[in-house]
mmCIF file of C-alpha atoms and ligand atoms in Angstrom:
data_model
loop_
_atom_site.group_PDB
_atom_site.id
_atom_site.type_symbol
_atom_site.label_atom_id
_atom_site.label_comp_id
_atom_site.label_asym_id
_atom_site.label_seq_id
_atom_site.Cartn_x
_atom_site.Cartn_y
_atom_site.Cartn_z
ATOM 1 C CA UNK A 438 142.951 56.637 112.365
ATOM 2 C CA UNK A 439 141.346 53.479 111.081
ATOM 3 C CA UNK A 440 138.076 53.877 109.036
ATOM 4 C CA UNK A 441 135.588 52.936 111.386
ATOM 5 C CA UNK A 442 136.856 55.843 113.793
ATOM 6 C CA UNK A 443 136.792 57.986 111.214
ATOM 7 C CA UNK A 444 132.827 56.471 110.286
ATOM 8 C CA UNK A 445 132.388 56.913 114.230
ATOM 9 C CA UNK A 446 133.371 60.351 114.498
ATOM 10 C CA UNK A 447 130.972 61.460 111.627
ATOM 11 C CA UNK A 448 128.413 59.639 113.359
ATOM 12 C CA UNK A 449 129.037 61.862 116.331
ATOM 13 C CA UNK A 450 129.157 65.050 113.955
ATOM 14 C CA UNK A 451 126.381 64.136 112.087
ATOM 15 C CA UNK A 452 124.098 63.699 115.570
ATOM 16 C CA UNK A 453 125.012 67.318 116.330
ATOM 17 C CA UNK A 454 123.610 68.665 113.727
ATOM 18 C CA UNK A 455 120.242 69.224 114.375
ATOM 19 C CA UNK A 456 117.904 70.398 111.634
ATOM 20 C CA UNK A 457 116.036 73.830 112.352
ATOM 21 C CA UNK A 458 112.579 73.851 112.670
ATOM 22 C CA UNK A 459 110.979 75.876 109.831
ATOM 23 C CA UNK A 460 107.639 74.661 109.966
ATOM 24 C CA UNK A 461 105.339 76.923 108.450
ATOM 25 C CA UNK A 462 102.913 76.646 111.232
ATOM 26 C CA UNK A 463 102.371 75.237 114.491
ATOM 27 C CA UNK A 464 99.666 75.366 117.459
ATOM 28 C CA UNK A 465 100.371 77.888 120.227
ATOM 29 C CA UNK A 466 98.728 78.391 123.212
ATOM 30 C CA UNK A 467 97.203 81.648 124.920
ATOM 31 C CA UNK A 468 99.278 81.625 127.779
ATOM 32 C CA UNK A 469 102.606 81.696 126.069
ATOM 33 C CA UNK A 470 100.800 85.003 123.728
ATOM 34 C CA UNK A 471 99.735 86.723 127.136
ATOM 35 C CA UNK A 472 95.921 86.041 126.517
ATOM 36 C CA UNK A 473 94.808 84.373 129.373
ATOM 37 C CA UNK A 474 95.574 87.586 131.149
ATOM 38 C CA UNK A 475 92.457 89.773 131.644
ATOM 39 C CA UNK A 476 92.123 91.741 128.155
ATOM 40 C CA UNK A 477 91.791 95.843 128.609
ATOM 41 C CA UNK A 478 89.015 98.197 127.248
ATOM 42 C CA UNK A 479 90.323 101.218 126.946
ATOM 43 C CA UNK A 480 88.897 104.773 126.077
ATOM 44 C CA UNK A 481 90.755 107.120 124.140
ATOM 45 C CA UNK A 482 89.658 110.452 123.496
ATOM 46 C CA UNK A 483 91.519 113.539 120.977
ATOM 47 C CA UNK A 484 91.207 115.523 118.409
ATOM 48 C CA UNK A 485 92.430 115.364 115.159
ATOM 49 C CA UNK A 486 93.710 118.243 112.980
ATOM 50 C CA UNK A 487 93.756 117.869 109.290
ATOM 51 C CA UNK A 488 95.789 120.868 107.995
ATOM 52 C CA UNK A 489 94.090 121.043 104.364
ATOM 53 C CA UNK A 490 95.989 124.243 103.861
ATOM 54 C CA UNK A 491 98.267 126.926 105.738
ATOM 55 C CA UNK A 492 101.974 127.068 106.786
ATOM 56 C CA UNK A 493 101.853 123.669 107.875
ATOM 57 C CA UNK A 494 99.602 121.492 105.812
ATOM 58 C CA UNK A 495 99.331 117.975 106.636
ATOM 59 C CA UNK A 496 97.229 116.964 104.597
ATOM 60 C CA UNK A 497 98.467 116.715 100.743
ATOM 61 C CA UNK A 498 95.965 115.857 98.178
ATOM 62 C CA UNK A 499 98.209 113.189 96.132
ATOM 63 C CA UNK A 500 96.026 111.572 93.159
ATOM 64 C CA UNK A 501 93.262 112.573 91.525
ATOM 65 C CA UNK A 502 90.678 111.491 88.555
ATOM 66 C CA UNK A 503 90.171 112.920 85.428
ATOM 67 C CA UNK A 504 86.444 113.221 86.385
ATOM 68 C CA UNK A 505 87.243 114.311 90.118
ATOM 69 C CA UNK A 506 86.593 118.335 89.556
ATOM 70 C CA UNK A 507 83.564 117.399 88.006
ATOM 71 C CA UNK A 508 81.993 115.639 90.511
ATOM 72 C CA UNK A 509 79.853 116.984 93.197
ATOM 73 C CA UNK A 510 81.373 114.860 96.117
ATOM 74 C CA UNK A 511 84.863 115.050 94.837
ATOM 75 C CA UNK A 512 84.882 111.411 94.144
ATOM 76 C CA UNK A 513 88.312 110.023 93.203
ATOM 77 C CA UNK A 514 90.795 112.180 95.444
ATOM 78 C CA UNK A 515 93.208 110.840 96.904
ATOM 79 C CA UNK A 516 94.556 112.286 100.484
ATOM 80 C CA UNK A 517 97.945 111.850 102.446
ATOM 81 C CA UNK A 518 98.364 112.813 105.915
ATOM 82 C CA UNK A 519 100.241 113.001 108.970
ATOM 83 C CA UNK A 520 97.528 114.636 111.293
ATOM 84 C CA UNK A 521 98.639 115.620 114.729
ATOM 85 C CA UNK A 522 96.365 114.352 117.432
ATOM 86 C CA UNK A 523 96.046 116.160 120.752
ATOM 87 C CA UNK A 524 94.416 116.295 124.314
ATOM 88 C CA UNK A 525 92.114 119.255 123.736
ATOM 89 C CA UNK A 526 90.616 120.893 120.536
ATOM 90 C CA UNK A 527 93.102 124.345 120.765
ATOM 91 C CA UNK A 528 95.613 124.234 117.572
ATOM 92 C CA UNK A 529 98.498 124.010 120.191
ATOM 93 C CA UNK A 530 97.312 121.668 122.648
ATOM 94 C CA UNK A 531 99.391 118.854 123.533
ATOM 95 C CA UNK A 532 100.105 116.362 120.581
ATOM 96 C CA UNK A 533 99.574 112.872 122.136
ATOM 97 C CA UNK A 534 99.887 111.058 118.576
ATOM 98 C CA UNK A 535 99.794 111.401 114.660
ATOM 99 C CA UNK A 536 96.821 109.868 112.080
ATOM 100 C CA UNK A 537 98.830 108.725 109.060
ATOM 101 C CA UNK A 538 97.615 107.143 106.228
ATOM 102 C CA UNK A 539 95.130 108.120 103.803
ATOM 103 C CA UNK A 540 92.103 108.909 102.824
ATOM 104 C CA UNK A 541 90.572 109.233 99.610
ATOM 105 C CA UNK A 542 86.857 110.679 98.385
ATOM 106 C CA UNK A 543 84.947 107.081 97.897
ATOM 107 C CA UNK A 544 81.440 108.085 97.204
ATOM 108 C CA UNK A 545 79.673 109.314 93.955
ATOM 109 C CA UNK A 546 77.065 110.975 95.622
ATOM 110 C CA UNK A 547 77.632 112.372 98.799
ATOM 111 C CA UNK A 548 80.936 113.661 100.797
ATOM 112 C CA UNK A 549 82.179 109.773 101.882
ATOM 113 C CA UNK A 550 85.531 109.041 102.666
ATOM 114 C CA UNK A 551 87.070 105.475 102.792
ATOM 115 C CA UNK A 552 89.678 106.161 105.658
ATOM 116 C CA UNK A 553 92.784 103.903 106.074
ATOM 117 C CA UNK A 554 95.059 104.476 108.652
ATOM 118 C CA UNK A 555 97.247 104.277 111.270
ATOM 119 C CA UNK A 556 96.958 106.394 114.611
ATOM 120 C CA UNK A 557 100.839 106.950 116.234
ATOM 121 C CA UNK A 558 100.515 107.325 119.789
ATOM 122 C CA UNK A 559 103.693 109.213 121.402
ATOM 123 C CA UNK A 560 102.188 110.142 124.995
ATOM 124 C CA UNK A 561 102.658 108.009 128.424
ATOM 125 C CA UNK A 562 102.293 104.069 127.980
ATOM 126 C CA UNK A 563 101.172 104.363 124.542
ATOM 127 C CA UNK A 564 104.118 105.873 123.589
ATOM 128 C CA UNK A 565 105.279 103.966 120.165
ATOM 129 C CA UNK A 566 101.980 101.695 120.436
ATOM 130 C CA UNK A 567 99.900 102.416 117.245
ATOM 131 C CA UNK A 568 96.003 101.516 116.252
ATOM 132 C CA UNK A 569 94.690 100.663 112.317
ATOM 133 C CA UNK A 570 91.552 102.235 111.485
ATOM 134 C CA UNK A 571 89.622 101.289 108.401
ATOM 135 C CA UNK A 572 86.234 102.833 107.892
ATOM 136 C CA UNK A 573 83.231 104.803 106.171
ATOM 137 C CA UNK A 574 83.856 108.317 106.902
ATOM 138 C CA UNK A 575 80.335 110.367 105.992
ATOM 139 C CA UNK A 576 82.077 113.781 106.715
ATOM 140 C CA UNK A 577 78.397 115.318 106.750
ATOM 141 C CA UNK A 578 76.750 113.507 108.984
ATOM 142 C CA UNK A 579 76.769 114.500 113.077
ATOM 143 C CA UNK A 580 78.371 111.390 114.070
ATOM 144 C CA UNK A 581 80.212 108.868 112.239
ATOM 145 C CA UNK A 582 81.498 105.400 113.064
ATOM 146 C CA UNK A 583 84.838 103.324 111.787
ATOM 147 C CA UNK A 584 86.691 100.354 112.955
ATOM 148 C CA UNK A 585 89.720 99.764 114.599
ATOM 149 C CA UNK A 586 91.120 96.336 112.878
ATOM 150 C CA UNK A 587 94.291 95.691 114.879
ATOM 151 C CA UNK A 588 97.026 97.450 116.432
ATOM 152 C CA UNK A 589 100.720 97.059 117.965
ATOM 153 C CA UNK A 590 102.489 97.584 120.998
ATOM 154 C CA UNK A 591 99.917 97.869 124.339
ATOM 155 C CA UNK A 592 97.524 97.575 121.605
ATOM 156 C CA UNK A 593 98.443 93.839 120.406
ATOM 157 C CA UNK A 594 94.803 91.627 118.945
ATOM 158 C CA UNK A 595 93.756 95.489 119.468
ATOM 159 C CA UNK A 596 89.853 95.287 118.357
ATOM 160 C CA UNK A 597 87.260 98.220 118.632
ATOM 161 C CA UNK A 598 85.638 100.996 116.866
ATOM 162 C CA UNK A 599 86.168 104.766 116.744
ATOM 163 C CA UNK A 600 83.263 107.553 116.534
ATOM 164 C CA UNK A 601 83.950 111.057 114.977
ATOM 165 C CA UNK A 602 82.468 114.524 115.266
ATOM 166 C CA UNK A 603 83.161 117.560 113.638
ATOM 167 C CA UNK A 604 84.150 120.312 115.898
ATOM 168 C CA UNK A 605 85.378 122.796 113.137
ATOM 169 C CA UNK A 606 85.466 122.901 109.138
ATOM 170 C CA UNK A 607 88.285 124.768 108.381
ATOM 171 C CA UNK A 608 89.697 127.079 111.365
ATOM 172 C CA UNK A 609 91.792 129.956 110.497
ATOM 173 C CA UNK A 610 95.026 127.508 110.598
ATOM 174 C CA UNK A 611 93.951 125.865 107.797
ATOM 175 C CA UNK A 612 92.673 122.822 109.928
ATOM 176 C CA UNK A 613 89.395 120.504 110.088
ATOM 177 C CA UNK A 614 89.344 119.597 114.060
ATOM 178 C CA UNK A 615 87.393 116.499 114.836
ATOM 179 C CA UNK A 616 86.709 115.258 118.054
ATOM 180 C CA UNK A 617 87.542 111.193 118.628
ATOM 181 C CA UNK A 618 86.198 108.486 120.738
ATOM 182 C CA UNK A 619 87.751 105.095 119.986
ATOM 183 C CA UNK A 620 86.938 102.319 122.228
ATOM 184 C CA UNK A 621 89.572 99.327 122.392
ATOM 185 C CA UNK A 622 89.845 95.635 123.561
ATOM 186 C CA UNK A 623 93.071 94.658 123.830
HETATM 187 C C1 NAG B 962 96.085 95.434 130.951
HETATM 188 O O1 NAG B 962 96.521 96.614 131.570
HETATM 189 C C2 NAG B 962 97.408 96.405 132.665
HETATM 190 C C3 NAG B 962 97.675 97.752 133.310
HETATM 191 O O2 NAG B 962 97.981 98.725 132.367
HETATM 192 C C4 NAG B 962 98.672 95.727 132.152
HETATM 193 O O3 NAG B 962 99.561 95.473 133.203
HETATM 194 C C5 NAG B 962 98.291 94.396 131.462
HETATM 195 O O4 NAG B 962 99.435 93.814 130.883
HETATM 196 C C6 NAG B 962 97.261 94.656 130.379
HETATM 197 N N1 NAG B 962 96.790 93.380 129.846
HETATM 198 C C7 NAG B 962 96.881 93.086 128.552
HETATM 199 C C8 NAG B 962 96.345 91.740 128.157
HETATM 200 O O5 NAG B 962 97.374 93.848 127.724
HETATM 201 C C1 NAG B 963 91.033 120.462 89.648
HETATM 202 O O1 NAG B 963 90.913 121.565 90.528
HETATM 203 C C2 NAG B 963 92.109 121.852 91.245
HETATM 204 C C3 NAG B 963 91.792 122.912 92.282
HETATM 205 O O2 NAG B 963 90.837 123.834 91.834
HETATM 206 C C4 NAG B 963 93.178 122.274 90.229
HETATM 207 O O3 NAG B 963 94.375 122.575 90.915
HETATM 208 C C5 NAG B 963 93.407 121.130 89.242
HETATM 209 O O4 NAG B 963 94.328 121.510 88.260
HETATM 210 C C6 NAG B 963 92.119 120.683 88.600
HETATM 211 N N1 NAG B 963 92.355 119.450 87.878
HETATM 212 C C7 NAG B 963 91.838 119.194 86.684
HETATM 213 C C8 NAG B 963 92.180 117.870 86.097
HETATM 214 O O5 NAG B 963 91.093 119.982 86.120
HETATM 215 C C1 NAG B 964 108.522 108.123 123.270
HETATM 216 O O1 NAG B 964 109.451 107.187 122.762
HETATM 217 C C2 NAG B 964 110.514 107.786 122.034
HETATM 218 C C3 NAG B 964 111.339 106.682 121.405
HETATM 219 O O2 NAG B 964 111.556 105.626 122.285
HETATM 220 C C4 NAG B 964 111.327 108.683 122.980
HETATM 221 O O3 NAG B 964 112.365 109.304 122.259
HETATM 222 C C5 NAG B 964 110.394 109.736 123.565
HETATM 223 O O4 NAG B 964 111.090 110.523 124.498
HETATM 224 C C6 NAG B 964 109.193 109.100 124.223
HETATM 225 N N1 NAG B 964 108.227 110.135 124.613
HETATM 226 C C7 NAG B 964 107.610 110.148 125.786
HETATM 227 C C8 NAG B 964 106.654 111.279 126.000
HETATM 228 O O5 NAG B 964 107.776 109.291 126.623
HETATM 229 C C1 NAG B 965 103.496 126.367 111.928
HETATM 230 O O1 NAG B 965 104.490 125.704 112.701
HETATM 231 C C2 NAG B 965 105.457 126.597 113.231
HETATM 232 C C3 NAG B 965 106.515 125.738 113.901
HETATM 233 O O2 NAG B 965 105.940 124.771 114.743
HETATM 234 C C4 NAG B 965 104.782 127.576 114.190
HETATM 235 O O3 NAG B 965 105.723 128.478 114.700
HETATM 236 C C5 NAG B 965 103.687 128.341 113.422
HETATM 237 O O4 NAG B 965 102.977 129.160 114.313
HETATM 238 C C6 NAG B 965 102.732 127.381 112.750
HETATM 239 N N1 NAG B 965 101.816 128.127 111.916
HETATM 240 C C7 NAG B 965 100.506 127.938 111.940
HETATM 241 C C8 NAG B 965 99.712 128.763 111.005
HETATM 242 O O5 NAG B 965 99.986 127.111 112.690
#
Protein backbone atom coordinates (compact mmCIF):
# COMPACT_ATOMS: atom_id res chain seq x y z
CA UNK A 1 0.00 0.00 0.00
CA UNK A 2 1.29 3.44 -0.84
CA UNK A 3 1.30 6.06 2.01
CA UNK A 4 -1.51 8.07 1.21
CA UNK A 5 -3.81 4.82 1.43
CA UNK A 6 -2.39 4.04 4.37
CA UNK A 7 -3.03 8.16 5.57
CA UNK A 8 -6.62 7.45 3.98
CA UNK A 9 -7.46 4.50 5.85
CA UNK A 10 -6.58 6.18 9.26
CA UNK A 11 -8.65 8.91 8.19
CA UNK A 12 -11.50 6.47 7.91
CA UNK A 13 -10.49 4.85 11.40
CA UNK A 14 -9.98 7.89 13.00
CA UNK A 15 -13.79 9.20 11.86
CA UNK A 16 -15.12 6.10 13.63
CA UNK A 17 -14.07 6.83 16.62
CA UNK A 18 -16.37 8.90 18.19
CA UNK A 19 -15.59 10.47 21.55
CA UNK A 20 -18.15 9.59 24.47
CA UNK A 21 -20.05 12.13 25.88
CA UNK A 22 -19.11 12.63 29.56
CA UNK A 23 -20.42 15.88 30.14
CA UNK A 24 -20.98 16.50 33.60
CA UNK A 25 -24.33 17.97 33.02
CA UNK A 26 -26.82 18.62 30.51
CA UNK A 27 -30.58 20.00 30.25
CA UNK A 28 -33.32 17.35 30.25
CA UNK A 29 -36.71 17.70 29.76
CA UNK A 30 -39.87 16.48 31.86
CA UNK A 31 -41.23 14.37 29.38
CA UNK A 32 -38.27 12.14 28.84
CA UNK A 33 -38.24 11.90 33.26
CA UNK A 34 -42.09 10.96 33.15
CA UNK A 35 -43.17 14.39 34.72
CA UNK A 36 -45.52 15.72 32.51
CA UNK A 37 -47.63 12.78 33.51
CA UNK A 38 -50.21 13.67 36.22
CA UNK A 39 -48.11 13.38 39.64
CA UNK A 40 -49.94 10.98 42.48
CA UNK A 41 -50.87 11.87 46.14
CA UNK A 42 -50.96 9.05 47.87
CA UNK A 43 -52.04 8.07 51.51
CA UNK A 44 -50.31 5.58 53.38
CA UNK A 45 -51.35 4.45 56.60
CA UNK A 46 -49.37 1.61 59.31
CA UNK A 47 -48.03 1.10 62.24
CA UNK A 48 -44.72 0.91 63.31
CA UNK A 49 -43.23 -1.43 65.95
CA UNK A 50 -40.06 -0.51 67.63
CA UNK A 51 -38.98 -3.67 69.54
CA UNK A 52 -36.85 -1.78 72.38
CA UNK A 53 -36.55 -5.12 74.07
CA UNK A 54 -37.86 -8.88 73.95
CA UNK A 55 -37.01 -11.98 71.82
CA UNK A 56 -36.89 -9.98 68.86
CA UNK A 57 -35.57 -6.51 69.43
CA UNK A 58 -35.27 -4.27 66.60
CA UNK A 59 -34.27 -1.65 67.92
CA UNK A 60 -30.43 -1.68 69.24
CA UNK A 61 -29.24 1.25 71.13
CA UNK A 62 -25.65 1.62 69.30
CA UNK A 63 -23.73 4.86 70.72
CA UNK A 64 -24.01 6.65 73.56
CA UNK A 65 -22.45 9.86 75.55
CA UNK A 66 -20.57 9.96 78.47
CA UNK A 67 -23.22 12.40 79.86
CA UNK A 68 -26.25 10.38 78.28
CA UNK A 69 -27.37 8.47 81.75
CA UNK A 70 -27.23 11.64 83.28
CA UNK A 71 -29.48 13.44 81.39
CA UNK A 72 -33.12 13.69 81.89
CA UNK A 73 -34.14 13.30 78.12
CA UNK A 74 -31.49 10.80 77.36
CA UNK A 75 -29.77 13.19 75.13
CA UNK A 76 -26.93 11.65 73.09
CA UNK A 77 -28.28 7.99 72.30
CA UNK A 78 -27.91 6.72 69.48
CA UNK A 79 -30.68 4.10 67.99
CA UNK A 80 -30.55 1.43 65.09
CA UNK A 81 -33.51 -0.17 63.74
CA UNK A 82 -35.19 -2.30 61.39
CA UNK A 83 -38.90 -1.73 62.55
CA UNK A 84 -41.51 -3.85 60.91
CA UNK A 85 -44.41 -1.87 59.59
CA UNK A 86 -47.86 -3.41 59.25
CA UNK A 87 -51.61 -2.96 58.18
CA UNK A 88 -53.16 -2.96 61.65
CA UNK A 89 -51.75 -2.22 65.20
CA UNK A 90 -51.85 -6.30 66.42
CA UNK A 91 -48.00 -7.51 66.91
CA UNK A 92 -48.72 -10.06 64.05
CA UNK A 93 -50.56 -8.18 61.60
CA UNK A 94 -49.42 -8.16 58.18
CA UNK A 95 -45.87 -6.57 57.65
CA UNK A 96 -46.30 -4.29 54.57
CA UNK A 97 -42.65 -2.70 55.03
CA UNK A 98 -39.58 -2.07 57.41
CA UNK A 99 -38.38 1.63 59.04
CA UNK A 100 -34.59 1.42 58.93
CA UNK A 101 -32.33 3.88 59.86
CA UNK A 102 -31.82 5.62 62.98
CA UNK A 103 -32.70 7.61 65.44
CA UNK A 104 -30.88 9.19 68.08
CA UNK A 105 -32.09 11.33 71.44
CA UNK A 106 -31.46 15.12 70.00
CA UNK A 107 -32.86 17.28 72.68
CA UNK A 108 -31.42 18.48 76.09
CA UNK A 109 -34.55 19.08 77.57
CA UNK A 110 -37.33 17.16 76.61
CA UNK A 111 -37.82 13.47 74.97
CA UNK A 112 -36.89 14.75 71.05
CA UNK A 113 -35.72 12.52 68.59
CA UNK A 114 -33.97 13.56 65.28
CA UNK A 115 -35.31 10.60 63.06
CA UNK A 116 -33.47 9.59 59.82
CA UNK A 117 -34.70 7.01 57.82
CA UNK A 118 -35.75 4.97 55.29
CA UNK A 119 -39.30 3.21 55.15
CA UNK A 120 -38.98 -0.39 52.92
CA UNK A 121 -42.17 -1.07 51.43
CA UNK A 122 -42.59 -4.97 50.48
CA UNK A 123 -46.55 -5.12 49.91
CA UNK A 124 -48.48 -4.81 46.34
CA UNK A 125 -47.04 -1.98 43.93
CA UNK A 126 -44.84 -0.65 46.48
CA UNK A 127 -43.13 -3.63 46.74
CA UNK A 128 -39.17 -2.65 46.68
CA UNK A 129 -40.24 1.21 46.41
CA UNK A 130 -38.82 2.96 49.57
CA UNK A 131 -39.57 6.66 51.22
CA UNK A 132 -36.68 8.95 53.31
CA UNK A 133 -37.98 10.50 56.29
CA UNK A 134 -36.06 13.16 58.14
CA UNK A 135 -37.73 14.85 61.05
CA UNK A 136 -38.36 16.22 64.73
CA UNK A 137 -39.77 13.41 66.57
CA UNK A 138 -41.34 14.97 70.11
CA UNK A 139 -42.18 11.38 71.38
CA UNK A 140 -44.44 13.19 74.12
CA UNK A 141 -46.48 15.13 72.38
CA UNK A 142 -50.15 13.69 70.89
CA UNK A 143 -49.23 14.24 67.42
CA UNK A 144 -46.06 14.78 65.76
CA UNK A 145 -45.04 15.81 62.26
CA UNK A 146 -41.75 14.84 59.95
CA UNK A 147 -40.90 15.07 56.37
CA UNK A 148 -40.63 12.82 53.70
CA UNK A 149 -37.47 14.25 51.53
CA UNK A 150 -37.41 11.86 48.57
CA UNK A 151 -37.95 8.39 47.76
CA UNK A 152 -37.34 5.55 44.99
CA UNK A 153 -39.16 3.29 42.94
CA UNK A 154 -43.22 4.40 42.52
CA UNK A 155 -42.01 6.93 44.86
CA UNK A 156 -39.41 8.80 42.41
CA UNK A 157 -39.23 13.22 43.26
CA UNK A 158 -41.38 11.50 46.22
CA UNK A 159 -42.25 14.79 48.43
CA UNK A 160 -44.63 14.86 51.55
CA UNK A 161 -44.82 14.70 55.21
CA UNK A 162 -45.65 11.96 57.73
CA UNK A 163 -47.73 12.46 61.15
CA UNK A 164 -47.23 10.05 64.17
CA UNK A 165 -49.26 8.95 67.16
CA UNK A 166 -48.55 6.84 69.88
CA UNK A 167 -50.81 3.93 70.19
CA UNK A 168 -48.74 1.99 72.89
CA UNK A 169 -45.45 2.64 75.06
CA UNK A 170 -44.08 -0.51 75.52
CA UNK A 171 -46.59 -3.60 74.94
CA UNK A 172 -45.79 -6.82 76.51
CA UNK A 173 -43.57 -7.75 73.24
CA UNK A 174 -41.26 -5.36 74.05
CA UNK A 175 -42.66 -2.91 71.32
CA UNK A 176 -43.61 0.98 71.06
CA UNK A 177 -46.62 0.81 68.31
CA UNK A 178 -47.20 4.07 66.57
CA UNK A 179 -49.78 4.74 64.28
CA UNK A 180 -48.58 6.54 60.69
CA UNK A 181 -50.10 8.83 58.24
CA UNK A 182 -47.67 9.93 55.52
CA UNK A 183 -49.03 11.84 52.70
CA UNK A 184 -46.97 11.69 49.29
CA UNK A 185 -46.64 13.56 45.90
CA UNK A 186 -45.03 11.68 43.60
C1 LIG B 1 -49.70 7.53 38.99
O1 LIG B 1 -50.38 6.34 39.30
C2 LIG B 1 -50.79 5.59 38.17
C3 LIG B 1 -51.62 4.42 38.66
O2 LIG B 1 -51.01 3.76 39.72
C4 LIG B 1 -49.56 5.16 37.39
O3 LIG B 1 -49.92 4.44 36.24
C5 LIG B 1 -48.75 6.41 36.98
O4 LIG B 1 -47.55 6.02 36.35
C6 LIG B 1 -48.43 7.24 38.21
N1 LIG B 1 -47.81 8.50 37.79
C7 LIG B 1 -46.61 8.86 38.23
C8 LIG B 1 -46.12 10.19 37.73
O5 LIG B 1 -45.94 8.18 39.00
C1 LIG C 1 -26.01 3.77 81.21
O1 LIG C 1 -27.14 2.99 81.58
C2 LIG C 1 -27.25 1.77 80.86
C3 LIG C 1 -28.59 1.15 81.20
O2 LIG C 1 -28.96 1.38 82.54
C4 LIG C 1 -26.04 0.90 81.22
O3 LIG C 1 -26.14 -0.33 80.53
C5 LIG C 1 -24.76 1.63 80.83
O4 LIG C 1 -23.64 0.89 81.20
C6 LIG C 1 -24.70 3.01 81.43
N1 LIG C 1 -23.61 3.74 80.83
C7 LIG C 1 -22.79 4.53 81.52
C8 LIG C 1 -21.73 5.21 80.73
O5 LIG C 1 -22.93 4.71 82.72
C1 LIG D 1 -41.50 -8.30 46.52
O1 LIG D 1 -40.34 -8.32 45.70
C2 LIG D 1 -39.43 -9.36 46.04
C3 LIG D 1 -38.17 -9.17 45.21
O2 LIG D 1 -38.46 -8.84 43.89
C4 LIG D 1 -40.11 -10.72 45.81
O3 LIG D 1 -39.22 -11.75 46.16
C5 LIG D 1 -41.36 -10.78 46.67
O4 LIG D 1 -42.05 -11.98 46.42
C6 LIG D 1 -42.27 -9.61 46.41
N1 LIG D 1 -43.37 -9.60 47.37
C7 LIG D 1 -44.64 -9.37 47.04
C8 LIG D 1 -45.62 -9.40 48.16
O5 LIG D 1 -44.98 -9.12 45.90
C1 LIG E 1 -40.30 -13.70 67.88
O1 LIG E 1 -40.25 -14.18 66.54
C2 LIG E 1 -40.51 -15.58 66.46
C3 LIG E 1 -40.29 -15.97 65.01
O2 LIG E 1 -40.95 -15.09 64.13
C4 LIG E 1 -41.93 -15.87 66.95
O3 LIG E 1 -42.19 -17.24 66.90
C5 LIG E 1 -42.06 -15.37 68.41
O4 LIG E 1 -43.38 -15.52 68.84
C6 LIG E 1 -41.65 -13.91 68.51
N1 LIG E 1 -41.64 -13.52 69.90
C7 LIG E 1 -42.22 -12.42 70.35
C8 LIG E 1 -42.08 -12.15 71.80
O5 LIG E 1 -42.82 -11.66 69.59
Amino acid sequence: MSIPIIFLFSLLILSFYIPKNNAFSKPITKEEMGLKKQQNLTHLHFYFHDYVQGSNQTALRIAQAPSTNKSSSGFGALVMIDDPLTEGPEHDSKIVGYAQGMYGFADQKQPGLVMVMNYVFVEGEYNGSTLSLLGRNQVMNKVREMSIVGGSGVFRFATGYAQAKTVTLLDKFGASVVEYDVYVQH
